[in-house]
XYZ file of C-alpha atoms in Angstrom:
681
model
C 0.000 0.000 0.000
C 1.501 3.290 -1.098
C 2.149 5.810 1.623
C 3.903 8.847 0.222
C 2.347 10.975 2.953
C 4.266 8.867 5.433
C 7.487 10.078 3.859
C 6.927 13.431 5.499
C 8.351 12.079 8.732
C 10.385 9.107 7.572
C 13.655 10.852 8.284
C 12.376 11.733 11.716
C 11.235 8.264 12.708
C 14.814 7.112 13.056
C 15.194 9.657 15.821
C 11.717 10.081 17.303
C 8.255 11.132 16.273
C 7.397 13.174 19.338
C 8.770 13.805 22.793
C 8.049 10.826 25.010
C 7.159 8.580 22.086
C 10.288 6.488 21.704
C 12.201 6.631 24.941
C 11.476 5.349 28.406
C 14.028 7.581 30.090
C 12.753 10.403 32.265
C 13.869 13.833 31.008
C 15.990 16.064 33.190
C 14.230 18.114 35.831
C 14.758 21.368 33.930
C 13.134 21.918 30.541
C 15.151 24.438 28.600
C 13.161 25.772 25.668
C 14.966 26.735 22.496
C 14.730 30.498 22.813
C 16.825 33.593 23.244
C 15.231 34.185 26.642
C 17.152 32.370 29.402
C 15.309 29.533 31.086
C 15.673 28.990 34.801
C 16.163 25.968 36.967
C 14.413 25.184 40.207
C 16.710 27.569 42.112
C 15.800 30.482 39.813
C 19.371 30.607 38.564
C 19.897 30.883 34.803
C 19.941 27.467 33.176
C 22.111 26.669 30.188
C 20.319 27.626 26.983
C 21.067 25.287 24.041
C 22.641 26.990 21.048
C 20.350 26.524 18.043
C 22.207 29.097 15.961
C 23.659 26.375 13.751
C 20.207 25.701 12.320
C 18.749 28.505 10.218
C 15.000 29.036 9.957
C 14.430 30.193 6.382
C 12.170 33.185 5.743
C 10.515 33.097 9.165
C 12.350 36.049 10.680
C 12.003 39.748 9.922
C 13.911 39.684 6.615
C 11.448 40.043 3.775
C 11.796 37.475 0.938
C 12.378 38.949 -2.519
C 9.218 37.391 -3.951
C 6.938 38.354 -1.070
C 3.726 40.097 -2.092
C 3.628 43.863 -1.749
C 0.485 43.569 0.358
C 0.768 41.098 3.235
C -2.928 40.223 3.402
C -4.379 36.720 3.672
C -7.677 36.540 1.783
C -10.046 33.620 2.316
C -13.593 32.487 1.620
C -15.537 30.704 4.356
C -18.924 29.016 4.447
C -19.064 27.944 8.104
C -20.422 30.891 10.070
C -18.978 31.447 13.546
C -21.662 30.412 16.017
C -19.542 30.173 19.163
C -17.058 32.875 20.129
C -16.142 31.391 23.502
C -12.423 30.504 23.380
C -12.927 27.876 26.092
C -15.278 25.834 23.915
C -13.459 23.329 21.684
C -15.733 24.126 18.746
C -14.274 27.636 18.578
C -10.701 26.804 19.574
C -9.177 27.010 16.090
C -11.066 30.250 15.420
C -9.253 31.763 18.366
C -5.782 30.496 17.502
C -4.681 33.841 16.051
C -6.487 35.984 18.616
C -5.242 34.509 21.870
C -1.954 32.916 22.862
C -1.253 29.757 24.841
C 1.469 28.940 27.351
C 3.664 27.313 24.701
C 3.463 26.925 20.938
C 5.219 25.045 18.138
C 7.443 26.570 15.491
C 7.511 25.675 11.806
C 9.599 22.570 12.556
C 7.277 21.259 15.253
C 9.587 22.224 18.114
C 8.016 23.482 21.327
C 8.713 27.162 21.962
C 7.900 29.609 24.760
C 4.778 31.672 24.215
C 2.943 33.293 27.122
C 5.159 31.160 29.358
C 8.700 32.425 28.829
C 10.256 29.484 30.703
C 9.305 26.442 32.755
C 10.693 23.836 35.116
C 9.677 20.308 36.028
C 10.213 18.493 39.315
C 12.471 15.443 39.344
C 9.490 13.128 39.860
C 7.776 14.663 36.804
C 4.655 15.613 38.758
C 4.995 19.365 39.181
C 5.361 21.791 36.283
C 5.964 25.469 37.017
C 5.646 28.135 34.315
C 7.027 31.673 34.434
C 4.405 33.855 32.739
C 5.657 36.555 30.385
C 5.229 39.953 32.036
C 3.759 42.991 30.320
C 1.333 41.202 27.952
C -1.832 43.298 27.763
C -5.431 42.170 27.607
C -7.014 44.135 24.752
C -10.446 44.749 23.291
C -11.316 43.994 19.675
C -10.412 47.563 18.633
C -6.923 47.319 20.129
C -7.638 49.429 23.193
C -6.179 48.186 26.453
C -8.614 46.653 28.909
C -6.494 47.656 31.873
C -5.265 44.237 32.971
C -2.126 42.268 32.155
C -2.167 38.551 31.448
C -1.280 36.842 34.739
C -0.990 33.324 36.156
C -4.441 33.556 37.729
C -5.966 33.770 34.229
C -5.204 30.081 33.621
C -6.768 29.194 36.966
C -9.881 31.070 35.826
C -9.987 29.047 32.605
C -9.561 25.763 34.466
C -12.323 26.598 36.952
C -14.677 27.458 34.118
C -13.889 24.282 32.171
C -14.221 22.101 35.274
C -17.714 23.403 35.984
C -20.186 20.931 34.381
C -22.737 23.731 34.039
C -20.569 25.293 31.325
C -20.513 22.104 29.177
C -16.971 22.868 28.009
C -16.495 19.293 26.699
C -12.770 19.386 27.525
C -12.907 18.841 31.273
C -11.492 15.333 30.884
C -8.225 16.825 29.584
C -7.635 18.204 33.080
C -8.562 15.051 34.974
C -4.968 13.866 35.310
C -4.247 16.861 37.534
C -4.558 16.363 41.266
C -8.130 16.844 42.459
C -9.542 18.029 39.105
C -11.869 15.116 38.440
C -13.053 15.060 42.052
C -13.841 18.784 41.825
C -15.817 18.266 38.600
C -17.754 15.295 39.985
C -18.575 17.175 43.182
C -20.053 20.076 41.227
C -21.937 17.668 38.997
C -23.495 15.855 41.945
C -24.248 19.037 43.872
C -21.895 18.272 46.758
C -19.223 20.566 48.181
C -16.349 21.252 45.775
C -13.084 22.669 47.129
C -10.753 24.295 44.594
C -7.919 24.281 47.131
C -7.575 20.546 46.460
C -7.034 21.022 42.709
C -3.469 20.983 41.406
C -3.766 24.144 39.305
C -2.385 27.139 41.192
C -1.121 30.668 40.670
C 1.737 30.514 43.160
C 2.595 34.144 42.452
C 1.390 36.876 40.118
C 3.455 35.478 37.243
C 4.050 31.857 38.256
C 1.618 29.105 37.312
C 1.910 25.567 38.659
C 0.304 22.291 37.623
C 0.513 19.207 39.849
C -0.158 15.908 38.080
C -1.381 12.621 39.485
C 1.305 10.739 37.558
C 4.210 11.759 35.285
C 3.246 12.970 31.824
C 6.293 13.376 29.524
C 4.084 14.804 26.758
C 2.544 17.441 29.034
C 3.872 20.393 27.016
C 2.034 19.209 23.910
C -1.256 19.402 25.807
C -0.862 23.080 26.600
C -1.607 24.314 23.082
C -5.233 23.178 23.147
C -7.946 25.617 24.194
C -7.936 24.595 27.857
C -4.472 26.187 27.884
C -5.893 29.611 26.947
C -5.983 32.263 29.696
C -9.202 34.045 30.697
C -9.431 37.385 32.488
C -11.670 36.775 35.522
C -12.683 40.433 35.860
C -13.893 40.578 32.255
C -15.601 37.179 32.532
C -17.598 38.433 35.517
C -18.463 41.688 33.749
C -19.789 39.915 30.670
C -21.770 37.232 32.469
C -23.823 35.245 29.963
C -22.719 37.600 27.175
C -19.135 36.318 27.373
C -18.046 34.766 24.100
C -21.082 35.759 22.051
C -19.385 38.119 19.602
C -16.011 39.591 18.712
C -16.537 42.423 21.225
C -17.453 40.219 24.200
C -14.041 38.643 24.627
C -10.521 39.913 25.211
C -7.438 39.385 23.064
C -3.763 38.760 23.771
C -2.653 37.164 20.504
C -1.029 38.209 17.255
C -4.284 39.440 15.691
C -7.438 41.267 16.764
C -10.850 40.515 15.283
C -11.405 44.167 14.467
C -14.469 43.781 12.232
C -17.210 41.194 12.011
C -20.514 41.058 10.197
C -22.505 37.779 10.326
C -22.699 35.998 6.980
C -20.524 38.700 5.469
C -16.946 39.044 6.712
C -14.426 38.512 9.508
C -11.462 40.904 9.495
C -8.442 40.297 11.728
C -5.699 42.924 11.948
C -2.169 42.553 13.250
C -1.923 43.460 16.933
C 0.622 46.304 17.291
C 1.143 45.432 20.963
C 1.875 41.748 20.334
C 4.898 40.604 22.325
C 6.441 38.682 19.385
C 5.422 41.019 16.562
C 8.736 40.643 14.683
C 7.569 37.172 13.628
C 4.152 38.384 12.431
C 4.494 39.403 8.788
C 0.840 39.160 7.762
C -0.831 42.536 8.277
C -4.436 41.491 7.889
C -6.624 38.405 7.462
C -9.729 39.045 5.369
C -12.329 36.279 5.461
C -15.417 36.711 3.298
C -18.532 34.604 3.675
C -19.571 32.633 0.625
C -22.034 29.763 0.839
C -20.299 28.167 -2.156
C -16.784 28.790 -0.895
C -15.458 25.326 -1.781
C -16.660 25.608 -5.370
C -15.848 29.244 -6.104
C -12.553 29.760 -4.263
C -10.237 28.270 -6.956
C -11.312 30.680 -9.685
C -11.382 33.512 -7.148
C -7.717 32.793 -6.451
C -6.869 33.208 -10.126
C -8.541 36.631 -9.979
C -6.568 37.584 -6.870
C -9.630 37.593 -4.609
C -8.243 34.906 -2.281
C -4.724 33.731 -1.475
C -5.530 30.124 -0.540
C -8.003 27.658 -2.075
C -8.480 23.912 -1.978
C -9.135 22.416 -5.415
C -12.331 20.299 -5.350
C -12.026 16.917 -7.006
C -14.629 17.790 -9.624
C -12.404 20.692 -10.752
C -9.063 18.930 -10.414
C -8.903 17.487 -13.928
C -9.473 20.937 -15.372
C -6.580 22.345 -13.377
C -4.286 19.421 -14.118
C -4.928 19.683 -17.864
C -4.409 23.446 -18.024
C -0.642 24.257 -18.029
C -1.191 27.677 -16.458
C -3.412 26.408 -13.668
C -1.295 23.303 -13.097
C 1.688 25.533 -12.295
C -0.342 27.024 -9.449
C -1.282 23.846 -7.572
C 0.536 21.593 -5.151
C -0.341 18.665 -2.888
C -1.949 19.530 0.404
C 0.418 19.108 3.299
C -0.400 15.788 5.009
C -2.862 16.306 7.813
C -3.138 14.681 11.217
C -6.877 14.003 11.340
C -8.031 10.406 11.362
C -11.339 9.812 9.559
C -13.574 6.843 10.313
C -17.160 5.644 10.041
C -19.258 5.313 13.173
C -22.054 2.915 14.098
C -24.398 4.828 16.416
C -25.836 3.310 19.598
C -28.009 6.269 20.577
C -30.030 7.322 17.500
C -32.185 10.414 17.910
C -33.275 11.089 14.324
C -36.936 11.424 13.433
C -38.459 8.014 12.718
C -39.847 8.284 9.199
C -39.700 6.554 5.819
C -38.961 3.242 7.504
C -36.325 4.627 9.884
C -36.668 2.934 13.257
C -34.499 3.353 16.341
C -35.444 -0.115 17.572
C -34.666 -1.848 14.282
C -31.381 0.014 13.855
C -30.218 -0.751 17.387
C -30.907 -4.458 16.954
C -28.733 -4.398 13.841
C -26.033 -2.202 15.389
C -25.743 -4.567 18.349
C -25.117 -7.517 16.032
C -21.376 -8.075 15.514
C -21.877 -9.817 12.184
C -23.898 -6.858 10.894
C -21.156 -4.429 11.901
C -18.521 -6.623 10.280
C -20.496 -6.775 7.056
C -20.096 -2.992 6.894
C -16.455 -3.148 7.995
C -15.412 -5.557 5.237
C -17.910 -4.191 2.730
C -16.745 -0.571 2.702
C -14.563 0.236 -0.319
C -12.264 2.803 1.245
C -10.228 3.506 -1.888
C -13.357 4.304 -3.864
C -14.529 6.609 -1.098
C -11.198 8.392 -0.680
C -11.276 9.019 -4.412
C -13.813 11.739 -3.610
C -10.914 13.627 -2.040
C -8.019 12.562 -4.264
C -8.912 10.649 -7.425
C -5.263 10.357 -8.478
C -3.615 8.574 -5.533
C -6.378 7.629 -3.056
C -4.376 4.669 -1.765
C -1.869 7.124 -0.299
C -4.442 8.240 2.259
C -6.021 4.961 3.323
C -5.821 4.315 7.058
C -6.595 0.915 8.591
C -6.178 1.970 12.206
C -7.533 4.908 14.179
C -4.083 6.200 15.126
C -2.344 7.483 11.972
C 1.070 6.513 10.696
C 4.076 8.324 12.170
C 2.252 9.713 15.174
C 4.563 7.900 17.575
C 6.600 4.723 17.869
C 7.715 2.094 20.377
C 10.240 -0.723 20.196
C 11.492 0.721 16.914
C 8.065 0.254 15.297
C 5.586 2.811 14.034
C 2.455 2.614 16.221
C 0.156 0.957 13.628
C 2.760 -1.814 13.323
C 2.876 -2.700 17.013
C 2.028 -6.358 17.601
C -1.673 -5.864 18.377
C -2.280 -3.728 15.272
C 0.184 -5.216 12.785
C -2.243 -7.708 11.236
C -4.933 -5.038 10.919
C -2.498 -2.629 9.266
C -1.190 -5.202 6.807
C -4.538 -6.788 5.881
C -6.755 -5.448 3.111
C -9.956 -4.369 4.831
C -12.185 -4.252 1.769
C -13.080 -7.930 1.318
C -16.368 -8.292 -0.619
C -16.661 -12.057 -0.191
C -16.011 -11.829 3.543
C -18.545 -9.006 3.816
C -21.203 -11.172 2.163
C -20.437 -14.043 4.540
C -20.998 -11.734 7.514
C -24.127 -10.356 5.835
C -25.631 -13.826 5.593
C -24.828 -14.593 9.235
C -26.271 -11.268 10.363
C -29.448 -11.699 8.331
C -30.163 -15.106 9.854
C -29.537 -13.880 13.405
C -31.497 -10.662 13.001
C -34.470 -12.307 11.303
C -34.629 -14.700 14.235
C -34.698 -11.629 16.500
C -37.669 -10.191 14.617
C -35.853 -7.586 12.546
C -37.496 -6.528 9.292
C -35.242 -6.095 6.272
C -33.873 -4.001 4.759
C -32.184 -2.256 7.661
C -32.846 1.453 7.190
C -29.771 3.564 7.942
C -29.755 7.355 8.252
C -26.548 9.003 7.026
C -26.174 12.808 7.224
C -23.437 14.708 5.407
C -22.115 18.247 5.047
C -23.912 19.522 1.954
C -21.549 22.487 1.582
C -18.587 20.158 1.051
C -18.333 18.725 -2.453
C -16.195 15.856 -1.186
C -18.557 14.893 1.641
C -21.566 15.131 -0.631
C -19.972 12.826 -3.188
C -18.753 10.490 -0.445
C -22.235 10.056 1.032
C -23.611 9.127 -2.380
C -20.764 6.753 -3.241
C -20.629 4.971 0.135
C -24.385 4.454 0.314
C -24.582 3.176 -3.264
C -21.493 0.993 -2.938
C -22.687 -0.743 0.239
C -26.206 -1.205 -1.113
C -24.883 -2.702 -4.353
C -22.481 -5.065 -2.594
C -24.643 -6.175 0.332
C -27.984 -5.753 -1.400
C -30.598 -3.045 -1.027
C -32.808 -5.757 0.460
C -30.272 -5.991 3.327
C -29.468 -2.330 3.990
C -30.974 0.854 2.621
C -29.535 4.299 3.264
C -31.376 7.560 3.616
C -28.816 10.309 3.110
C -29.505 13.935 3.970
C -27.396 17.066 3.655
C -26.945 19.611 6.434
C -25.415 23.103 6.203
C -21.821 23.631 7.257
C -22.778 25.912 10.137
C -23.319 23.810 13.274
C -23.060 20.631 11.177
C -21.553 18.454 13.908
C -23.803 19.855 16.622
C -26.923 18.977 14.652
C -25.739 15.544 13.521
C -23.073 13.535 15.321
C -23.102 15.321 18.668
C -26.885 15.081 18.773
C -26.918 11.359 17.926
C -28.767 12.290 14.736
C -27.481 9.456 12.558
C -27.210 5.693 12.118
C -23.956 5.503 10.176
C -21.714 8.430 9.257
C -18.157 9.529 8.684
C -16.501 11.554 11.411
C -12.971 12.387 12.458
C -10.628 13.132 15.320
C -7.400 15.077 15.620
C -4.864 14.652 18.421
C -4.858 17.006 21.400
C -1.408 15.980 22.649
C 1.566 13.818 21.731
C 0.542 10.473 23.213
C -1.596 7.718 21.628
C -4.079 8.001 24.483
C -5.427 11.044 22.635
C -6.897 8.729 19.968
C -9.046 6.981 22.597
C -10.878 10.148 23.608
C -13.765 10.064 21.064
C -14.894 6.637 22.208
C -14.656 7.044 25.958
C -17.619 7.456 28.267
C -18.968 10.974 28.012
C -17.970 11.750 24.426
C -20.653 12.498 21.836
C -19.413 10.224 19.062
C -21.228 6.892 18.874
C -22.082 6.079 22.497
C -20.418 2.660 22.535
C -21.159 2.243 26.251
C -24.819 1.803 25.275
C -24.024 -1.253 23.133
C -25.109 -4.610 24.543
C -22.734 -5.852 27.221
C -20.377 -2.866 27.017
C -21.309 -1.145 30.301
C -23.756 -1.281 33.175
C -26.332 1.459 33.577
C -26.441 2.773 37.111
C -27.467 5.869 39.051
C -25.759 9.065 40.070
C -25.621 7.816 43.666
C -23.403 4.871 42.688
C -19.790 5.764 43.671
C -18.556 4.175 40.434
C -21.030 6.031 38.226
C -20.128 8.377 35.383
C -22.515 10.482 33.342
C -22.898 9.487 29.727
C -23.319 12.888 28.143
C -24.876 16.028 29.537
C -27.549 17.376 27.225
C -27.994 14.286 25.044
C -27.413 11.294 27.305
C -28.090 12.204 30.916
C -27.689 8.649 32.136
C -25.056 7.110 34.394
C -22.850 4.120 33.651
C -20.012 2.063 35.072
C -17.744 -0.847 34.118
C -17.357 0.354 30.528
C -15.327 -2.385 28.806
C -13.371 -0.146 26.438
C -12.827 2.474 29.140
C -11.357 -0.163 31.436
C -8.935 -1.296 28.734
C -7.782 2.284 28.221
C -7.497 2.916 31.958
C -5.321 -0.155 32.416
C -3.079 0.937 29.544
C -2.685 4.529 30.670
C -1.933 3.534 34.248
C 1.586 2.894 32.923
C 3.325 6.288 32.854
C 7.007 5.348 32.840
C 7.528 2.525 30.346
C 6.287 3.843 27.007
C 6.687 0.451 25.354
C 4.232 -1.150 27.777
C 1.895 1.834 27.611
C 1.782 2.024 23.818
C 1.414 -1.715 23.310
C -1.460 -1.821 25.801
C -3.155 1.107 24.059
C -2.642 -0.668 20.732
C -4.442 -3.706 22.161
C -7.396 -1.517 23.174
C -7.511 0.012 19.694
C -7.313 -3.395 18.027
C -10.247 -4.575 20.151
C -12.304 -1.527 19.139
C -11.623 -2.177 15.447
C -12.145 -5.930 15.733
C -15.558 -5.268 17.255
C -16.283 -2.970 14.274
C -17.575 -0.254 16.575
C -15.408 2.056 14.480
C -14.457 1.525 10.834
C -11.127 3.236 9.997
C -11.158 5.077 6.699
C -8.338 7.501 5.934
C -6.172 10.515 6.724
C -8.113 13.102 4.776
C -7.207 16.398 6.438
C -4.236 16.856 4.139
C -5.132 14.969 1.001
C -5.934 16.375 -2.395
C -4.535 19.538 -3.945
C -4.596 23.239 -3.247
C -3.444 26.549 -4.641
C -1.760 28.804 -2.115
C 0.382 31.925 -2.102
C 1.856 30.814 1.225
C 4.838 28.545 1.823
C 3.574 25.452 3.717
C 6.947 24.969 5.404
C 6.932 28.411 6.999
C 3.725 27.759 8.922
C 3.731 26.492 12.480
C 3.700 22.704 12.543
C 2.047 20.457 15.105
C -0.418 17.594 14.681
C -2.085 18.570 17.964
C -3.392 21.732 19.537
C -3.919 25.087 17.852
C -0.399 26.112 16.778
C -0.775 25.122 13.138
C -3.873 27.327 12.771
C -1.740 30.429 13.339
C -0.033 32.716 10.834
C 3.139 33.378 12.801
C 6.329 33.154 10.662
C 4.367 33.191 7.392
C 4.670 35.475 4.391
C 2.219 35.981 1.549
C 3.993 35.493 -1.795
C 3.332 37.004 -5.205
C 2.054 33.788 -6.751
C 1.039 30.279 -5.670
C 3.590 27.533 -5.098
C 3.852 24.679 -7.592
C 4.084 20.945 -7.014
C 7.723 21.057 -8.115
C 8.535 23.706 -5.512
C 6.688 21.746 -2.839
C 8.566 18.525 -3.586
C 11.865 20.416 -3.636
C 11.258 22.014 -0.233
C 9.872 18.896 1.462
C 13.143 16.919 1.926
C 14.961 20.067 3.058
C 12.345 20.639 5.737
C 12.455 16.971 6.762
C 16.220 17.079 7.210
C 16.153 20.350 9.148
C 13.387 19.066 11.429
C 15.263 15.822 12.064
C 18.352 17.861 12.966
C 16.398 19.866 15.523
C 14.870 16.758 17.058
C 18.283 15.132 17.364
C 19.654 18.281 18.991
C 16.779 18.461 21.468
C 17.127 14.816 22.466
C 20.902 15.059 22.809
C 20.467 17.994 25.188
C 17.544 16.614 27.207
C 15.052 19.178 25.918
C 11.342 18.370 25.968
C 10.008 19.385 22.577
């Protein structure tokens, strides 16, 4: 199976994929970030700062490239209207990436750098992390005026308190549960009992010192700080706004590289460079102009040729036209490989309207039948489906596991090739004859259980995405043709881009649909999050024999999902497998292999059907150099425009392929340097 996207990190794999992914040794007690600002050790004495001057970062400093555009303005079309301005909600986290800074961030080589934390230390036991907050960073309003408060350590405590309050439905509380007392605080608030913040290991130990105390060592802790729970929040402003907080561009404060200076719903979003930004020398883009267009995906390519936008994905139905036109072909390049894993979900809590033969009861009987699920697993033609995104080399983007290639490694093996997953990775998953065998077994068992055929399956899709629209049609037709429309019949329905996930997957409004997940931090545990108790993906704990329903009074109880599934459960089979795996925090080999076993079980049960890595497939036309942008497969860093220039014309495939190996080699050199000097990166 071809995997040219895997080549992006091949040179790196020999060294390491991410910090904590290939070594079992505990890092030194002082983390010295690669920066000009001196780090400090536990005694507040200057620590030795590694010399990275031997590695040059091309075109990311203040020197203007010769072929940079005269006007440094990023112009984009968008079709997904902003419906949530709260930076502490994960649905708006990427929106806020350029407007608010995090404690740390990643540079264009994927190396961790200081951001609002100018330095940090770690205790020898790996449990206590202390961050020195950068002084003098102003909280500002959308118009650039100063609010009158500086960013301080207490602002992260404010964010954590807000996220750990179940009433706020932040959906990221579980990311804080490995900190001392955090889960207990959350559960106490949820049950209405006394909750004491003093017992939570998130403290402002001084005005500009922030401290996290973990339950167990977490070598990848830095990578977790770039997600939205790592954003600061000004408590004074939060109190002033009340329920109005995060409802518009003027009801939040800014401390990032850009300010959302103008906003008109269904019209435009204008972000201007923040003149007070602490790292402004690395911000070359002067303005980001986003214009609303309901047909953004379709119209953006031609708009780019007219100079109306600077970046545009090329839809598959237009790709042949661009490839066969010499002028247009010179303006396109492959998308940079993404880090999002796409998969199909079998839903165990359907909420859709029962109509046209759709029945919750009938669907659940089918969904709870392993042979039925396996008929879909082996019957799905992934290559045909991925062709909706890249018709030229779809096999390059096929993924047979949930965790993508090159995310991390153990025992000298890429994660999908660990013992528990190796057979899955190396076995063709589209097996028509096997699918039919499972179909026949499922039909006999389900007919005996009183199920009426065909099974009616509801599959929503994003109607404003050409690729997703085509995929829904192709997948439904392909499965019906292979398995028989007398066995399964799909009802597909398009939904607008705005609030698409909230009205479909998160609401349980589907039978079978494609979804995705991107990593929040540099450990394979992050790929378990969508399927754990409390996540609004496919509610596996409701499947027969997977968990025991209980009550809130049960000490072992956990809520399913506030808002959609206000029930309590315990003894969740998959959750127990993950908990046993993640209890190991020192030996990464044991940890990763145990997590691989949990993932293999999930796939073998066909609760999830792996599909592909689609976030970076296909082609695009862009006037921006992809290797200047911040790089990280987790968190919000790669949504930012720091380091980047706008160029006079789009980059070609030839330029992309010429720059790729140079970037790979330079990144590998930085990783080797960091590991040789005991730097967490």
